[in-house]
Coordinates of C-alpha atoms (C1' of nucleotides) in Angstrom, one line a residue:
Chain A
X1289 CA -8.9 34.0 20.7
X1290 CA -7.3 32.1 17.9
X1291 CA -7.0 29.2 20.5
X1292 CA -4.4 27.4 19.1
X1293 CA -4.0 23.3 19.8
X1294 CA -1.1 21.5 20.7
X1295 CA -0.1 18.4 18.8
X1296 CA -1.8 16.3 21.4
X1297 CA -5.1 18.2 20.9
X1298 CA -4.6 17.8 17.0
X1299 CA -4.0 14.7 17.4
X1300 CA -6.7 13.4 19.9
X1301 CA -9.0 15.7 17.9
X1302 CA -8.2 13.8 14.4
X1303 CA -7.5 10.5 15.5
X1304 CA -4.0 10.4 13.7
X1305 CA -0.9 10.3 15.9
X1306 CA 1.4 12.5 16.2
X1307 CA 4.3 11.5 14.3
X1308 CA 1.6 11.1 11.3
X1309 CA 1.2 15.2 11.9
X1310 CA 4.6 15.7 11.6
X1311 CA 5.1 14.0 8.7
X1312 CA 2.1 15.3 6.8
X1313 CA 3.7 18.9 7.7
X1314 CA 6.9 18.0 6.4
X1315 CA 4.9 16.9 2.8
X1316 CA 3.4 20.6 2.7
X1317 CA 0.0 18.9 3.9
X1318 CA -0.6 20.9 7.0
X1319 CA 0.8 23.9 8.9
X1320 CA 1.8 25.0 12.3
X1321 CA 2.8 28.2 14.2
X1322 CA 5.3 27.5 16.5
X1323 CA 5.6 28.5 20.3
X1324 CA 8.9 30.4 21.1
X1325 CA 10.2 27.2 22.4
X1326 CA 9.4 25.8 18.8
X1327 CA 6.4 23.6 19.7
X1328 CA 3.7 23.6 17.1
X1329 CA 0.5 25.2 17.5
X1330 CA -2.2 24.2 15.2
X1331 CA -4.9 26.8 13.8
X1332 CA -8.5 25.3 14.1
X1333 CA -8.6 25.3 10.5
X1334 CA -6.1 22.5 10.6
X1335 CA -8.5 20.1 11.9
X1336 CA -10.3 20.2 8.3
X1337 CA -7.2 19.2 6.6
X1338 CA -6.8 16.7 8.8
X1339 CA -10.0 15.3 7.8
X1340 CA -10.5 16.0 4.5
X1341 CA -6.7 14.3 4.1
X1342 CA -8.0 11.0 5.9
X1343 CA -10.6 11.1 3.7
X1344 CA -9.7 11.7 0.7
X1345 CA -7.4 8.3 1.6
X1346 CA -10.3 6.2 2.1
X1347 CA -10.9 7.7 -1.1
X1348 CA -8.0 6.2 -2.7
X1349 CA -5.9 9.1 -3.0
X1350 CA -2.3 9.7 -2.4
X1351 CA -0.7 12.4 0.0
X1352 CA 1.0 13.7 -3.1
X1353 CA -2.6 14.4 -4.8
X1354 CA -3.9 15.1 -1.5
X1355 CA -1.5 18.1 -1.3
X1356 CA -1.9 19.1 -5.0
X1357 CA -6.0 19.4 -4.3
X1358 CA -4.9 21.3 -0.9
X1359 CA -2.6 23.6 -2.6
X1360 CA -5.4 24.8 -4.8
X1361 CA -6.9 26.4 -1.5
X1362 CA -6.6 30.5 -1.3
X1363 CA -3.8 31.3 1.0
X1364 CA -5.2 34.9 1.3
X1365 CA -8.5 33.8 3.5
X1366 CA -9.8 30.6 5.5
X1367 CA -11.2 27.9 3.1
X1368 CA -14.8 28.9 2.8
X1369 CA -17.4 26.0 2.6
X1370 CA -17.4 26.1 -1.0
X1371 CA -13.5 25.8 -1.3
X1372 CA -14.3 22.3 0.5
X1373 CA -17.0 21.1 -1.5
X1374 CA -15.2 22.2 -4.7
X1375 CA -12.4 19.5 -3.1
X1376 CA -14.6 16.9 -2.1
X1377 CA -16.6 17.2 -5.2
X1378 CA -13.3 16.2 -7.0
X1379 CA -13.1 13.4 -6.1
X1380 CA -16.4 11.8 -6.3
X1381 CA -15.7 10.6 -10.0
X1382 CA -12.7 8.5 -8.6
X1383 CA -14.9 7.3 -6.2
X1384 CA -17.4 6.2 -8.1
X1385 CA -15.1 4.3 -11.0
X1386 CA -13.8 2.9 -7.7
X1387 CA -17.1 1.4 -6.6
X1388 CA -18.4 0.4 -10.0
X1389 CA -15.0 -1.7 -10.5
X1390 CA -15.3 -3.3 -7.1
X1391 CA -19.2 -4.0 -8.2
X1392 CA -18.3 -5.3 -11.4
X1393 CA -15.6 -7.9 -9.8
X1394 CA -18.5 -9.0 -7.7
X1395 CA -20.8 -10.2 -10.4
X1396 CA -18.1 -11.2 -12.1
X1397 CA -17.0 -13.4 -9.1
X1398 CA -20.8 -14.8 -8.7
X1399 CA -21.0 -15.7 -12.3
X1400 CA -17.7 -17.2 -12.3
X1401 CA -18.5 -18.9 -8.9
X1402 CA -22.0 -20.8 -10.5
X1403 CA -20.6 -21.2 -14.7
X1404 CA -18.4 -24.5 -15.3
X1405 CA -14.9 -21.9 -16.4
X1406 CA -14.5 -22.4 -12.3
X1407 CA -14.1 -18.4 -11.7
X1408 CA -11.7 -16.1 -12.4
X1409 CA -10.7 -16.7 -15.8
X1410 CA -12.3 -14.4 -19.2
X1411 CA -14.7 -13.3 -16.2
X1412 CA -12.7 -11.1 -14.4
X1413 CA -9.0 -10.9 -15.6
X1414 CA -9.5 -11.1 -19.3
X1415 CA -10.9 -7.5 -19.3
X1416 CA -8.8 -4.9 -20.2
X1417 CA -10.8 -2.0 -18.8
X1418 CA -11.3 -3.5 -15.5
X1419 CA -7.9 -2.7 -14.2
X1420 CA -8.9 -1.0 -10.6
X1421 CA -6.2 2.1 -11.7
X1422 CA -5.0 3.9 -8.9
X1423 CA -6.9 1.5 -6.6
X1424 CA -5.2 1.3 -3.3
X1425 CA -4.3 4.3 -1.3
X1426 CA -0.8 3.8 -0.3
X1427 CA 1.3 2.2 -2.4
X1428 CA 0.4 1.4 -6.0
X1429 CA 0.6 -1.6 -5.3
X1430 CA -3.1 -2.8 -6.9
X1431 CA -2.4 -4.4 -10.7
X1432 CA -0.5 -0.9 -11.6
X1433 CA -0.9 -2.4 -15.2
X1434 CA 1.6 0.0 -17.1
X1435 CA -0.5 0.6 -19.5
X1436 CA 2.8 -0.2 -21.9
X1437 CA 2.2 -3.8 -21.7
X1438 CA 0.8 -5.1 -24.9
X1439 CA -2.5 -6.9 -23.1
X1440 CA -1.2 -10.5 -23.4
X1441 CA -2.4 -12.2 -26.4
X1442 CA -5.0 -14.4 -24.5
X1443 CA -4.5 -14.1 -20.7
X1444 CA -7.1 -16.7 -19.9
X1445 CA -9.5 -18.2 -21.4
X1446 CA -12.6 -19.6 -20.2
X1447 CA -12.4 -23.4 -22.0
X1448 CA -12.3 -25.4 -18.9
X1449 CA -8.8 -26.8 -19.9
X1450 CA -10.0 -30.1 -21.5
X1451 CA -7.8 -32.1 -18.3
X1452 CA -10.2 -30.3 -16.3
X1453 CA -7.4 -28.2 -14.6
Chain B
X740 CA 1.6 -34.0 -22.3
X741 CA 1.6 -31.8 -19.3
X742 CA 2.6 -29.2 -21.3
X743 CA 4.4 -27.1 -19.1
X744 CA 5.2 -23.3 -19.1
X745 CA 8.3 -21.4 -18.7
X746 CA 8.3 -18.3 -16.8
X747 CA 7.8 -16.2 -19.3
X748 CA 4.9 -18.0 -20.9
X749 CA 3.3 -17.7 -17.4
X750 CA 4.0 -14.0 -17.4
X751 CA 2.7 -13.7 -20.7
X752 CA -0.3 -15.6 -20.1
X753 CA -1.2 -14.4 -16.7
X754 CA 0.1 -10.5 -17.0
X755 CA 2.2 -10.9 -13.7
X756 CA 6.0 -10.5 -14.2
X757 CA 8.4 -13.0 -14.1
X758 CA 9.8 -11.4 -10.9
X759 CA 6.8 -11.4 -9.2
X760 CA 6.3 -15.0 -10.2
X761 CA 9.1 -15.7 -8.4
X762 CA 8.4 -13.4 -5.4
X763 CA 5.3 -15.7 -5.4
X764 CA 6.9 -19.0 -5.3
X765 CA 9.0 -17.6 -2.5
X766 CA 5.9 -16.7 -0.5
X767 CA 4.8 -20.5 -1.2
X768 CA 1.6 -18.7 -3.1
X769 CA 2.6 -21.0 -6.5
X770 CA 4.5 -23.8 -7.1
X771 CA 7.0 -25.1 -10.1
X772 CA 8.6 -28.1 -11.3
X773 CA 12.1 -27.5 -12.2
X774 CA 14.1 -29.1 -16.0
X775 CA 17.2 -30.4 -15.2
X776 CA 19.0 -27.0 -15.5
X777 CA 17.1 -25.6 -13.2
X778 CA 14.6 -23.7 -14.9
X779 CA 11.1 -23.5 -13.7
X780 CA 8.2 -25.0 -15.5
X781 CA 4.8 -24.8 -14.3
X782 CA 2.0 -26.9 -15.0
X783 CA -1.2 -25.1 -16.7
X784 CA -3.2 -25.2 -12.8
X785 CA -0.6 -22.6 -11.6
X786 CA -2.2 -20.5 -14.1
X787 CA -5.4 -20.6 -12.2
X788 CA -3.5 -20.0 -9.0
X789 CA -1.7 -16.4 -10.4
X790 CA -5.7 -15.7 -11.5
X791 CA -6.9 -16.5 -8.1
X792 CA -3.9 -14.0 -6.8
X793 CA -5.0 -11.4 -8.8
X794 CA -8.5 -11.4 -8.0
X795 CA -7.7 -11.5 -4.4
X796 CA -5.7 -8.8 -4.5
X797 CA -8.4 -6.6 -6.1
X798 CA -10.7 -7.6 -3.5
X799 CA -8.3 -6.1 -1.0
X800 CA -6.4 -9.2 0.3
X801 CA -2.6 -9.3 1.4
X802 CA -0.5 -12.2 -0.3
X803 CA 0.0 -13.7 3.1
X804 CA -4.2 -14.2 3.6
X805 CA -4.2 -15.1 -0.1
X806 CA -1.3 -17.4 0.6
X807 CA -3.7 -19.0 3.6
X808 CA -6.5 -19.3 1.4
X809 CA -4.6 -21.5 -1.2
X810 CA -3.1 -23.8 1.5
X811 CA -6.8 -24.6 1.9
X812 CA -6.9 -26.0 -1.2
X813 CA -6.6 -29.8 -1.3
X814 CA -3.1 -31.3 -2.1
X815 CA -3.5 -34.8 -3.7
X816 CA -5.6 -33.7 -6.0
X817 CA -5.8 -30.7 -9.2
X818 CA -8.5 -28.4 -7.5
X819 CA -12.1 -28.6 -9.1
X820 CA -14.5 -26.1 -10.0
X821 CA -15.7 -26.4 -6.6
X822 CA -12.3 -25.8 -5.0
X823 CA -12.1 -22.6 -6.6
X824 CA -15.9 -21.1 -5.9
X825 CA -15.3 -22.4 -2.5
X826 CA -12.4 -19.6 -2.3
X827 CA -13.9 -17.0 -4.2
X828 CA -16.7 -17.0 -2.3
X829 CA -15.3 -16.6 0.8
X830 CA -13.8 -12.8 -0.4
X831 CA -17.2 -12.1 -1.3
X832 CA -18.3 -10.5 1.9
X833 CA -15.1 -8.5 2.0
X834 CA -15.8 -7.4 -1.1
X835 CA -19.3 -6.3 0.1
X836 CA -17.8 -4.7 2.6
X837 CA -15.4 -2.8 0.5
X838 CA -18.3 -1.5 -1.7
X839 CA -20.3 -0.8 1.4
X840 CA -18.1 1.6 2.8
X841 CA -17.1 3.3 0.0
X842 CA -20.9 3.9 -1.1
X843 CA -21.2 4.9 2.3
X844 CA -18.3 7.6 2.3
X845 CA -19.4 8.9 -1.1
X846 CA -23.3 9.3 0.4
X847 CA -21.7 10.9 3.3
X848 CA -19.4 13.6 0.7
X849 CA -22.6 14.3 -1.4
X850 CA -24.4 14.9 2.0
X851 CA -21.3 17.1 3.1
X852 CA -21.0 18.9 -0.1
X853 CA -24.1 20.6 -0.2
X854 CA -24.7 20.9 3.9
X855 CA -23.5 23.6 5.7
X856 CA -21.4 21.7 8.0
X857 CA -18.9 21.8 5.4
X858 CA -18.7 18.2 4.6
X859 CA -16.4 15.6 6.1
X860 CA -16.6 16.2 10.0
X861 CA -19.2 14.5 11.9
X862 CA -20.8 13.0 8.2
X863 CA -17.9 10.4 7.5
X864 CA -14.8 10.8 10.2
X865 CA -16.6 10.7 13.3
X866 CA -18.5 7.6 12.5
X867 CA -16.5 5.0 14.6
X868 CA -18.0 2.0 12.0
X869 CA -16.4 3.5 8.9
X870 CA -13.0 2.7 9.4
X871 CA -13.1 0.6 6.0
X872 CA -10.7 -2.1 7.9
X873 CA -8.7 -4.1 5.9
X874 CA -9.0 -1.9 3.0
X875 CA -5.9 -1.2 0.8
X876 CA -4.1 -4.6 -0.6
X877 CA -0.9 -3.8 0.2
X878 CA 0.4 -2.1 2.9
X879 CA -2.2 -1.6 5.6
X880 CA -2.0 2.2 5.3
X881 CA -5.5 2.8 5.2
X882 CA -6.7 4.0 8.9
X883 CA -5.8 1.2 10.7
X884 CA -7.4 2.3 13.2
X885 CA -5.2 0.6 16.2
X886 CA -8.7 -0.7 17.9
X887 CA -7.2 0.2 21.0
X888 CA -7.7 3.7 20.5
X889 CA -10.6 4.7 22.3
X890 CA -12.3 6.5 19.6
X891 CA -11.3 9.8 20.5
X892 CA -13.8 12.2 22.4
X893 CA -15.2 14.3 20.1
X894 CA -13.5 13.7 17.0
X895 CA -14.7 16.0 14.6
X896 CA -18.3 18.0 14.7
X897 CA -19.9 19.3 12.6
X898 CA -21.0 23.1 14.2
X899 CA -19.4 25.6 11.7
X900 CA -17.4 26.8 14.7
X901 CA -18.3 30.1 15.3
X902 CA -15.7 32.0 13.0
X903 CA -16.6 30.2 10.2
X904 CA -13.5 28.5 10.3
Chain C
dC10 C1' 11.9 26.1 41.4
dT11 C1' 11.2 21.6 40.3
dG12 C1' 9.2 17.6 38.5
dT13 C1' 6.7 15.6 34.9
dG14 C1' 4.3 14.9 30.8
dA15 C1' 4.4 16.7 26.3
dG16 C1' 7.1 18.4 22.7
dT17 C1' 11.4 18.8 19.4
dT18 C1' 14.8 16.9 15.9
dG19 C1' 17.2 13.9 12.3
dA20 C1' 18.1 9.4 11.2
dA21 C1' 16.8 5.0 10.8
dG22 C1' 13.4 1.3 10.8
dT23 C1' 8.9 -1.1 9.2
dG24 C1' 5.7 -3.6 6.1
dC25 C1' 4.1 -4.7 1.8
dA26 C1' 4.7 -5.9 -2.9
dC27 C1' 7.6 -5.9 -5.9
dT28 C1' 11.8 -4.6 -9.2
dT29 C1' 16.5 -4.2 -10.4
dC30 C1' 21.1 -5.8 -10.7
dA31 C1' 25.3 -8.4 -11.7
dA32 C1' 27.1 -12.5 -12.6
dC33 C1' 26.2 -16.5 -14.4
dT34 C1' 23.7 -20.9 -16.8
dT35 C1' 20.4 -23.1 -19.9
dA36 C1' 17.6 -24.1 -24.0
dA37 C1' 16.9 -24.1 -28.6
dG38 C1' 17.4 -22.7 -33.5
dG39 C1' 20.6 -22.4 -37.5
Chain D
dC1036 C1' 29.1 -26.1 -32.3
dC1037 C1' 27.7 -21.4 -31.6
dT1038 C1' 25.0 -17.8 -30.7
dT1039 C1' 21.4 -15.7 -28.4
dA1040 C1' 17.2 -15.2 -25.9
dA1041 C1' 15.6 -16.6 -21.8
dG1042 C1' 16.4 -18.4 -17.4
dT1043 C1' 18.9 -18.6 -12.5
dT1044 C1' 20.4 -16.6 -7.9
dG1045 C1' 21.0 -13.6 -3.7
dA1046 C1' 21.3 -9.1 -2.4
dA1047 C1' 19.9 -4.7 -2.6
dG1048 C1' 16.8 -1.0 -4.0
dT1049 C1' 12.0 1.3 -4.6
dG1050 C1' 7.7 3.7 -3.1
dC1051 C1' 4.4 4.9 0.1
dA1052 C1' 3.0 6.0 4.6
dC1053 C1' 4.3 6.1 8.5
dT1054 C1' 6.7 4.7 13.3
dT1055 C1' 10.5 4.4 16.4
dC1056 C1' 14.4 6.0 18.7
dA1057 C1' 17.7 8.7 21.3
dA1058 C1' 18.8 12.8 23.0
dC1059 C1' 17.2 16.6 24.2
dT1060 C1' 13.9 21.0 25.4
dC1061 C1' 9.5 23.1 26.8
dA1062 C1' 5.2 24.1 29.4
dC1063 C1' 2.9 24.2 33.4
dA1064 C1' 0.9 22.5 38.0
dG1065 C1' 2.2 22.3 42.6

DNA sequence: CTGTGAGTTGAAGTGCACTTCAACTTAAGG
DNA sequence: CCTTAAGTTGAAGTGCACTTCAACTCACAG
C-alpha cells in the first residue's frame, strides 16, 4: 500500500539521476526507507521534493536554501497542499527581482545598442542596484558584488572616450 | 598619450578584481601591454572589453562563449560603436529567452499555488520545453537536461494521488 | 539456484569562475 | 637611495552541484 519506488523509479519519475538522489539525501534534501539489504525505497511524497527542489533551482536557489524552505515542512504529517504553496509562494519575490533585473539589462542593452556611448557603459554597469544578487543557481558565481566594495568612484562613464575608443 | 592603466586602476574602474583580470587575460578574453618590468598596462578599450564581460555574464553566457564572441571582434582596428551593438545584440535573444522562461515558471507557480494539483507537477516540470537551457553563467548546473534523455514517461502529474499525498 | 540488472559505499574527479598564497620584483614619492 | 604600495608568477584552494569509479551486494525472473 505505501508502494514504495526504487531509486530507478525515483529517478525516471523526476528526471534526475540517480547519483543526484543520493547526494541530495546526503544534504538532508530527501529521504529514504531502506530495504533490509539497504537499498532505498522512496515514499511517493518524495517525488514532490524532487520537484519542488528542481524547481526552486530554475528559481535561482541554492540546495542549502532549498533545504532550509524544506525543513520548515511538519514532520508529524504529509505536506498538505498549503504547506507547498506556502513554499512556492516564497519564492516568487526572488523570482520576480530576478525577471525585472534581466528586463532591465534588456532595455538597457537596446538603448545602449542605438545611443553613440556604444553599450554597456553608465547603461548597464554604472548602476549600483542592478547587481543580479544571488542570480545564478549553482555557484555564486554571477557579479557576487560584496557589498563591501566601496562602488568604484566612476566605473564607466558614458563620454564616448574623445579617441573614440 | 595612450594613457594606460595598471591593474589596479582597471579593477577600480571596471569593479572586477585584479585576479580575475588576470584569470581573464589567461582565457585570452583581454589583452595588456606590458612596462619594461613586467607590469601590465592596459589601454582604456580593454575597459570596454571587462564591460562587455560583465554584461555577458548577466545575460547568462560562459567566459569561453564570451571569449568567442570577442575573437569576433575585428583585430586591426579599436572596435566601433558598431562592433559593440553588433555583440550585444546577439545575447539579446538569450536574454529573451531567459526572461521567457522564468515568466513562464513564475505563471506556472502562481497557477500551482492556488490549484489543487498542488503546484509544480505537470504545471512547470513536466513541460519538456522549459528546461531554461543554458541558464546559469557559470557552471552548467541548471537542468542540463542531457537531450538524450528521452523525456521520461510520465514525469510528474498532476492527479492529487489518491491519499492526498 | 543462478544470472543479471539494479543497487550500495566512500573516495576522488569535474567544470566553472575565481581567490589565495608565498616568494619575489617594480614603480614612484620623499 | 630607501621605503612602500602595488605588481608579478605558478600552484593550490574554494564553492557548488554533481558524476564517476571500483568493489561489492541485492532483488528477482527464469
Amino acid at each position: 500500500m505505501p508502494d514504495l519506488l526504487t531509486i530507478g523509479e525515483l529517478s525516471a519519475r523526476s528526471g534526475v539521476a540517480p547519483s543526484a538522489l543520493r547526494y541530495y539525501e546526503r544534504l538532508g534534501l530527501i529521504r529514504a526507507d531502506r530495504t533490509g539489504g539497504n537499498q532505498r525505497r522512496y515514499a511517493r511524497a518524495e517525488l514532490r521534493r524532487v520537484a519542488f527542489i528542481r524547481i526552486s533551482q530554475q528559481v535561482g536557489v541554492s540546495l542549502d536554501e532549498i533545504r532550509a524552505a524544506l525543513d520548515s515542512l511538519p514532520e508529524a504529517r504529509t505536506p498538505s497542499p498549503q504547506d507547498w504553496a506556502r513554499l512556492s509562494a516564497s519564492w516568487r519575490s526572488r523570482l520576480d527581482e530576478r525577471i525585472r533585473l534581466l528586463a532591465k539589462l534588456r532595455d538597457d542593452l537596446d538603448g545602449c545598442i542605438g545611443c553613440g556611448c556604444l553599450s554597456l557603459q553608465r547603461c548597464a554597469l554604472n548602476n549600483p542596484e542592478d547587481t543580479l544578487a544571488g542570480e545564478g543557481p549553482g555557484a555564486r558565481l554571477v557579479l557576487p558584488q560584496p557589498a563591501d566594495a566601496p562602488t568604484p568612484a566612476g566605473p564607466f562613464n558614458c563620454r564616448p572616450t574623445p579617441a573614440g575608443v
